[in-house]
Coordinates of C-alpha atoms in Angstrom, one line a residue:
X146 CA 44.0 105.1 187.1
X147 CA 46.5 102.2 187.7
X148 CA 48.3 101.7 190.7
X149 CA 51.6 103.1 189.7
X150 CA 49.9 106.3 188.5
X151 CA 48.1 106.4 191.8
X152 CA 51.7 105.9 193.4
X153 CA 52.9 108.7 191.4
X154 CA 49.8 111.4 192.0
X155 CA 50.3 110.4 195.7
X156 CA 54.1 111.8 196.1
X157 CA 53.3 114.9 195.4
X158 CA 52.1 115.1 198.9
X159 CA 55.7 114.7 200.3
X160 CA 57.6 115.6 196.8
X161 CA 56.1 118.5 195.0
X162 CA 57.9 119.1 191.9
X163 CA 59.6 122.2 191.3
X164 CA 59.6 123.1 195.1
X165 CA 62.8 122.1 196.9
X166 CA 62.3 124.9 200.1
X167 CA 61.9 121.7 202.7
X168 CA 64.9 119.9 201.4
X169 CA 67.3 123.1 201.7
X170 CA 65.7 123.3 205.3
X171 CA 66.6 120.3 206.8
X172 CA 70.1 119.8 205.0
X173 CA 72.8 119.7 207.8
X174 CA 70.6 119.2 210.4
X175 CA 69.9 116.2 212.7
X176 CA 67.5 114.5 212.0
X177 CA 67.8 115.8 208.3
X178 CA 64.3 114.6 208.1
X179 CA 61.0 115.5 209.0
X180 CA 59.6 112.8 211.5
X181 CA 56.4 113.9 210.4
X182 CA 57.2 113.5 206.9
X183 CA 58.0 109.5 208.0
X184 CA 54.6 109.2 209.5
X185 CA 53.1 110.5 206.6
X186 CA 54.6 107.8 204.4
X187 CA 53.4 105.2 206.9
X188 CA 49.8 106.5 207.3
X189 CA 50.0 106.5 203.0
X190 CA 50.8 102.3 202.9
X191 CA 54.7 103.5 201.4
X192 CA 56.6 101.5 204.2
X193 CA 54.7 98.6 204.0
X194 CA 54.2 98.5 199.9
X195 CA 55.7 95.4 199.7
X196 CA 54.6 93.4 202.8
X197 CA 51.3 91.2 202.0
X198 CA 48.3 92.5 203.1
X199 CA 48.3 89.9 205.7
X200 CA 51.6 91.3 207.3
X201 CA 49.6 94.7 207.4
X202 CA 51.4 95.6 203.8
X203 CA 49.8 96.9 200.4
X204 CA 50.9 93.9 198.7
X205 CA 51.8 95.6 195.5
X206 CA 55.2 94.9 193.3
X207 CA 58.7 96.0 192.4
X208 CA 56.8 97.7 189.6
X209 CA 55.4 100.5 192.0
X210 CA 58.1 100.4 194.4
X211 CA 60.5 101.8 191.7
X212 CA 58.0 104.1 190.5
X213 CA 57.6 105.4 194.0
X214 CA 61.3 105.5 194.5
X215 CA 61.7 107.5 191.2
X216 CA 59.4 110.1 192.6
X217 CA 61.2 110.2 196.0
X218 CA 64.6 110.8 194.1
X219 CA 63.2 113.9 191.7
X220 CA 62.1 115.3 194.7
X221 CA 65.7 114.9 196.5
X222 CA 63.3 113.2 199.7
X223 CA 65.7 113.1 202.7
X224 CA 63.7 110.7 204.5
X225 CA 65.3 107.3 204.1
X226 CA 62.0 104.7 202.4
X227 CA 64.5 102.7 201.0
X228 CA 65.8 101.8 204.8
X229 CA 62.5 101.8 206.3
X230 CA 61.4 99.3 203.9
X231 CA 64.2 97.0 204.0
X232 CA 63.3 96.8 207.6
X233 CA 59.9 95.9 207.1
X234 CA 60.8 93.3 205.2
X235 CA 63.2 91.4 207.3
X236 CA 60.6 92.0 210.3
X237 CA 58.1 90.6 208.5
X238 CA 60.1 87.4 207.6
X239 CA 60.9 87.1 211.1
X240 CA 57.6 87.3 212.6
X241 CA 58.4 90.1 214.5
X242 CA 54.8 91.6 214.5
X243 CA 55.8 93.9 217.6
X244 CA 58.2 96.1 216.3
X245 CA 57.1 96.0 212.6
X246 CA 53.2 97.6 213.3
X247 CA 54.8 100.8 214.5
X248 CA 57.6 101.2 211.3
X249 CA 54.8 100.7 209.3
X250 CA 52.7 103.3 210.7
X251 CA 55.8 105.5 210.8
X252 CA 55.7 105.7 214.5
X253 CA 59.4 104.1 214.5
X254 CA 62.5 104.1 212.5
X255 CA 64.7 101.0 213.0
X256 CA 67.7 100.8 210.6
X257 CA 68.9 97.7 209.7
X258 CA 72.6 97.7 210.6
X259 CA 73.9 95.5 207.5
X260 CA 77.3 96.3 206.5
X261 CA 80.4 95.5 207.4
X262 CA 82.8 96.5 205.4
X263 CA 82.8 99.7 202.0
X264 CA 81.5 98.7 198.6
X265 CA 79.6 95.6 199.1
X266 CA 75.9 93.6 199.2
X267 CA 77.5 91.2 201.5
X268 CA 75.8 90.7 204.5
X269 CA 77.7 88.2 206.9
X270 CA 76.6 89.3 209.8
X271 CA 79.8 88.8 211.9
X272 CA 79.3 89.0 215.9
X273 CA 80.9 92.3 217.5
X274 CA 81.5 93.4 214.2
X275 CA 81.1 97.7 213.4
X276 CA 78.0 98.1 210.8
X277 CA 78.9 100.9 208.5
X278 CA 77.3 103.3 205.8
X279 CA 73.9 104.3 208.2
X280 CA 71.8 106.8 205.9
X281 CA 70.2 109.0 208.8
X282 CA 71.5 107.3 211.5
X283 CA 70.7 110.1 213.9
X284 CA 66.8 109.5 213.6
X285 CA 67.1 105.8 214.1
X286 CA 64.6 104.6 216.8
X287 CA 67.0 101.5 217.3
X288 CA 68.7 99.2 214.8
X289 CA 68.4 95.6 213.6
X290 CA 71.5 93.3 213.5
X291 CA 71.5 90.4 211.2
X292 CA 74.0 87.9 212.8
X293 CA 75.0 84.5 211.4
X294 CA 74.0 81.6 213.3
X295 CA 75.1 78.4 212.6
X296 CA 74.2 78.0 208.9
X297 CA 71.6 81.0 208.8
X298 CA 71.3 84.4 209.8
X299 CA 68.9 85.7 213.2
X300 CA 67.6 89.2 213.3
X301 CA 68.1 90.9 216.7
X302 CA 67.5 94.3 218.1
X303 CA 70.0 96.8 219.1
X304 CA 70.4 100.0 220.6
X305 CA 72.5 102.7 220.6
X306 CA 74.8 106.0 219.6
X307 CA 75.8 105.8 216.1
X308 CA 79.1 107.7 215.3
X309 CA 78.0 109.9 212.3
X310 CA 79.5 112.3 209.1
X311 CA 77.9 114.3 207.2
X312 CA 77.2 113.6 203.2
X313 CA 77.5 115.5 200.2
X314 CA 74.0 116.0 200.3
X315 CA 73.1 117.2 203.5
X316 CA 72.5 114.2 205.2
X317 CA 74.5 111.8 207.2
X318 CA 75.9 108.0 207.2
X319 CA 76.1 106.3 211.0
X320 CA 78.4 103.9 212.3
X321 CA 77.6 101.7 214.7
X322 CA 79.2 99.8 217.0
X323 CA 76.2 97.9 219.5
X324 CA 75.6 94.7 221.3
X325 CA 72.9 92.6 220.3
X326 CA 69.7 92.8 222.4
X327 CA 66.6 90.6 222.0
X328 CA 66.4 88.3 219.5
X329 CA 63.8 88.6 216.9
X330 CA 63.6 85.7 214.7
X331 CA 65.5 83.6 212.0
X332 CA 65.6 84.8 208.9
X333 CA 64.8 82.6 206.1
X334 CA 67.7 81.4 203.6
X335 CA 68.3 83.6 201.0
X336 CA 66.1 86.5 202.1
X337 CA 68.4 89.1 203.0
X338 CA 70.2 89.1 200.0
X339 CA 67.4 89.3 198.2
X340 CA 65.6 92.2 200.0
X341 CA 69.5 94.2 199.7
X342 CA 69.0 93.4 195.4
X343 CA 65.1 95.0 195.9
X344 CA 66.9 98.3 197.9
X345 CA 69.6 98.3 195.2
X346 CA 66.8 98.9 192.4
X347 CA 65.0 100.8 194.7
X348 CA 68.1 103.1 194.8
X349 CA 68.8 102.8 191.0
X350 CA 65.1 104.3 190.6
X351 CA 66.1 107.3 193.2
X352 CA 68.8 107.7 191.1
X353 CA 66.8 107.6 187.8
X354 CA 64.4 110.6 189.7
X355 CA 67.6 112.6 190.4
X356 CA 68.6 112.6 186.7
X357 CA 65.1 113.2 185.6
X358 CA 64.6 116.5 188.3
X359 CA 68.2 117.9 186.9
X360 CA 67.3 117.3 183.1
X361 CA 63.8 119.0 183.6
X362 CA 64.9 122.1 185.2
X363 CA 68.0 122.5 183.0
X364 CA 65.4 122.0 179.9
X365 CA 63.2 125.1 181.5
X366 CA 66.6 127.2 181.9
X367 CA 68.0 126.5 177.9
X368 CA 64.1 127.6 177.0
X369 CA 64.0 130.8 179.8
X370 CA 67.9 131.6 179.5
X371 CA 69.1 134.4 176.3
X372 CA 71.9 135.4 174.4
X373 CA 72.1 137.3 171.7
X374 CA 68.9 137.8 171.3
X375 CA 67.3 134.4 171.6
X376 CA 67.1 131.4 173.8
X377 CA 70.3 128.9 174.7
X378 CA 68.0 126.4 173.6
X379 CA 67.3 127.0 169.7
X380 CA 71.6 126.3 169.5
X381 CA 72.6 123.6 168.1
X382 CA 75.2 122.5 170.6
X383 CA 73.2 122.3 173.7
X384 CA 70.7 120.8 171.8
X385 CA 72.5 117.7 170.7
X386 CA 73.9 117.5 174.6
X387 CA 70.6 117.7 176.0
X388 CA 69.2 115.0 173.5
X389 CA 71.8 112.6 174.5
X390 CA 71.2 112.9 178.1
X391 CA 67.4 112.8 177.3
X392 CA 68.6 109.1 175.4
X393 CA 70.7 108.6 178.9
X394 CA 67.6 108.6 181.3
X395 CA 65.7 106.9 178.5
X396 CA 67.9 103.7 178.5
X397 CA 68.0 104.1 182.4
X398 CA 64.1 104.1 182.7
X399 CA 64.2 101.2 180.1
X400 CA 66.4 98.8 182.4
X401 CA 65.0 99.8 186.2
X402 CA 61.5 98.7 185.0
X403 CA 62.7 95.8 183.1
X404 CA 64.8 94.5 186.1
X405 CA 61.7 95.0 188.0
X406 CA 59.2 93.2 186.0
X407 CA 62.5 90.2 186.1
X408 CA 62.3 90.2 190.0
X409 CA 58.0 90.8 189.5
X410 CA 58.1 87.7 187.7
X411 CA 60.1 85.7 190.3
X412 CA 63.8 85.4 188.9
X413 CA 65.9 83.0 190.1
X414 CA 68.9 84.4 192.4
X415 CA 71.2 85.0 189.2
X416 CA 69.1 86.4 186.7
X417 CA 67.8 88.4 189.9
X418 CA 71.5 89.8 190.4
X419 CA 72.0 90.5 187.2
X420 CA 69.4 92.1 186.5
X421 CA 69.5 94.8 189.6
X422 CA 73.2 95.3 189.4
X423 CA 72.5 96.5 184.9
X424 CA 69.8 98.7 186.6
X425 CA 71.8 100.0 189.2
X426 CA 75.4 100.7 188.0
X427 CA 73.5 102.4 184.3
X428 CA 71.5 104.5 186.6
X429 CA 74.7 105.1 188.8
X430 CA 76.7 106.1 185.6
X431 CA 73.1 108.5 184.0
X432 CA 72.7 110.5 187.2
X433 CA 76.1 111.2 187.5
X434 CA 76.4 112.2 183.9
X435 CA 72.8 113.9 183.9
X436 CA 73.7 116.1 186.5
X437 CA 77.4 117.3 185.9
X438 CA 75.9 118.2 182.5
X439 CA 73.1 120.1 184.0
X440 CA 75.5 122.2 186.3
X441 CA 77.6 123.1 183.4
X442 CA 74.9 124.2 181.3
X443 CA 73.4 126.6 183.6
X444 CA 76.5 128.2 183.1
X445 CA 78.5 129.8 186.6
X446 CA 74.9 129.7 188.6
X447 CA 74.8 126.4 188.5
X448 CA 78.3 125.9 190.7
X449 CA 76.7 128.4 193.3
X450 CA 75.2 126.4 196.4
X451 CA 72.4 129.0 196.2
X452 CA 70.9 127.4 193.0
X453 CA 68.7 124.1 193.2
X454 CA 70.8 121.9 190.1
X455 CA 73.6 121.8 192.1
X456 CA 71.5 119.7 195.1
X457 CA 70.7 117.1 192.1
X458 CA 74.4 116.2 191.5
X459 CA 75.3 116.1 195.6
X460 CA 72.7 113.7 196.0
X461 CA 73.2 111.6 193.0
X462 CA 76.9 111.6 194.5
X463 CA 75.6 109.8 197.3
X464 CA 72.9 107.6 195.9
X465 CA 75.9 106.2 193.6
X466 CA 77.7 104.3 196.3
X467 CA 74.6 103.6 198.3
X468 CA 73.8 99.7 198.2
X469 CA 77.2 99.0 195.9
X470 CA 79.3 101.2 193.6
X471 CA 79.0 101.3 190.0
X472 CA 82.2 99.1 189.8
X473 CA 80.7 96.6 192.3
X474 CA 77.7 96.1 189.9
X475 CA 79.3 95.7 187.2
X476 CA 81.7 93.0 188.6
X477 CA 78.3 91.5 189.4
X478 CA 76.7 91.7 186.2
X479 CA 79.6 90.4 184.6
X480 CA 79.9 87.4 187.0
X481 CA 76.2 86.4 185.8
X482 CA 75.3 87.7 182.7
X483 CA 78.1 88.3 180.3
X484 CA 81.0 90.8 180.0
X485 CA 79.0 93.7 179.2
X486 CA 76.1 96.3 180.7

C-alpha cells in the first residue's frame, strides 16, 4: 500500500464515510470542533505532513496532502488542518521550535492571522492592521502575525479575543484585532505566499471531497428512491445530470492532482500560481454545482436541514471563498497562464 492510500485508510479514523452524527453535533457550537479530534491528527503525523522529518514532520508531498484534504472535505471535518498546517509551516521556517512541537502534537492551535482585507492571497502584513476571515477562531490557542519589516516579513505571536460570526456551515470566521507579542523569527522571501498557494489546493481538494460525498449519496438515493414502480435512477433525465456532474468531479480530480504534482516538482512562482488558482476556482465552480444538483435531486428532503446533502452545499459555500474566490483565481490564472481555465 502507497502512502496516499495509507493517507486515505487512515481518515476513516476521524471521517467515517457515510456517518455525519459528530459533524451535526458540534455545528453552532464553540469550539465547533473536537479538541480531541485535533490531537488525534497530531498524534497521526497530519499537521506536520509536510514539515521534514528533521523539523519533526512526515516529509511527504502535495500529492498526499490533497489526498488527505479530499478525505477531510467528504467527511465535512470541522477541525481546521488546512490552518493548523499553514502554521506549521511558517513556524518551521522561522525556527520557532518552541511553539511548533506542541501544534504538531495537537496540544496547541495557533492561527495564523493573515488577511487583511476580503477576497485576496495578499499577505502584507501591515502593523495595527485587523486580520480577517479566522476559520475557528474561538479554539485558537493564540495567533501568529506576519508583519512586514523592512523588505521582509517577521512572524510574531499574538494573543487575544477574536470577534466572531457564525458560517453557513456551522462554524465560525474570527476577527482579530491584537498587538504583536514576541517575535518569532524572519520569514524567508517568498515563503508565505507560497505556503497560502499550498492551503489554496489544500482547500480546492476539501472542496473536491465535498462534491464527491454529495454525488455519492445522491447516487445511493436515485438507486434507493421509486416512482412508478421503479427506481429514479433507470430515467433517462437524472441519468444524463448525474453523468455530467460525475464528468464535473472527474475534471476537478484531474487538475488538483496535476497542480500538485506541478508544485511536487518544484514550479517556479508563476506556473506555481497558475496552477493552484485552475485547481481552486474549477473545484470552487464543481462543488458548488455538485451540490445544488444533489439537493434538487433528492427532491423536497433535500431543502430540509434534517437531511445530510443539504450540509454538503453549506460547507462547499464556505470552502468557495476560503483562501480566494472563484473570481479571484481566475484573475490569477489569467494573469499567468492565458485567458482561460
Amino acid at each position: 500500500m502507497n502512502a496516499i492510500a495509507m493517507i486515505r485508510d487512515s481518515a476513516g479514523a476521524v471521517a467515517p464515510r457515510g456517518d455525519l452524527a459528530r459533524i451535526r453535533a458540534l455545528r453552532f457550537t464553540r469550539p465547533g470542533f473536537d479538541p480531541a479530534t485535533w490531537r488525534q491528527m497530531g498524534e497521526m503525523g497530519w499537521i506536520g505532513l509536510r514539515l521534514p522529518e528533521e523539523a519533526g514532520g512526515a516529509g511527504l508531498g502535495l500529492a498526499e496532502y490533497v489526498a488527505l484534504a479530499e478525505e477531510m472535505g467528504r467527511g465535512l471535518v470541522p477541525e481546521p488542518l488546512v490552518q493548523g498546517v499553514l502554521s506549521a509551516t511558517l513556524l518551521a521556517a522561522c525556527g520557532a521550535e518552541t511553539a511548533l512541537a506542541p501544534l504538531l502534537a495537537g496540544e496547541t492551535l495557533p492561527l495564523t492571522a493573515w488577511q487583511e482585507a476580503p477576497d485576496t492571497l495578499a499577505a502584507p502584513g501591515t502593523p495595527g492592521a485587523a486580520r480577517l476571515f479566522l476559520p475557528m477562531a474561538a479554539g485558537a490557542t493564540g495567533f501568529l502575525l506576519p508583519l512586514r519589516e523592512a523588505d521582509g516579513l517577521a512572524l510574531f505571536a499574538a494573543e487575544g479575543e477574536p470577534e466572531t460570526a457564525e458560517t453557513q456551515d456551522g462554524g465560525h470566521f474570527g476577527t482579530l484585532r491584537a498587538a504583536p507579542g514576541a517575535r518569532l523569527g524572519s520569514l524567508p522571501a517568498g515563503l508565505l505566499e507560497a505556503a497560502l498557494d499550498e492551503a489554496a489546493l489544500a482547500t480546492a481538494a476539501m472542496l473536491l471531497g465535498v462534491a464527491e460525498g454529495a454525488f455519492a449519496m445522491t447516487l445511493d438515493y436515485l438507486r434507493t428512491r421509486r416512482q412508478f414502480g421503479k427506481a429514479i435512477g433507470s430515467f433517462q433525465a437524472l441519468q444524463h445530470r448525474a453523468v455530467d456532474l460525475k464528468i464535473q468531479i472527474a475534471l476537478t480530480r484531474a487538475s488538483v492532482e496535476a497542480a500538485a504534482a506541478s508544485l511536487d516538482a518544484g514550479a517556479a512562482a508563476a506556473p506555481r500560481t497558475a496552477a493552484t488558482s485552475r485547481a481552486k476556482h474549477r473545484a470552487a465552480q464543481a462543488a458548488l454545482l455538485v451540490t445544488r444538483e444533489a439537493v434538487q435531486m433528492h427532491g423536497a428532503i433535500g431543502y430540509t436541514d434534517e437531511y445530510d446533502v443539504g450540509l454538503y452545499l453549506r460547507k462547499a459555500l464556505v470552502l468557495a471563498n476560503l483562501f480566494g474566490s472563484p473570481s479571484l483565481h481566475r484573475a490569477r490564472y489569467a494573469a499567468c497562464a492565458g485567458d482561460e481555465v
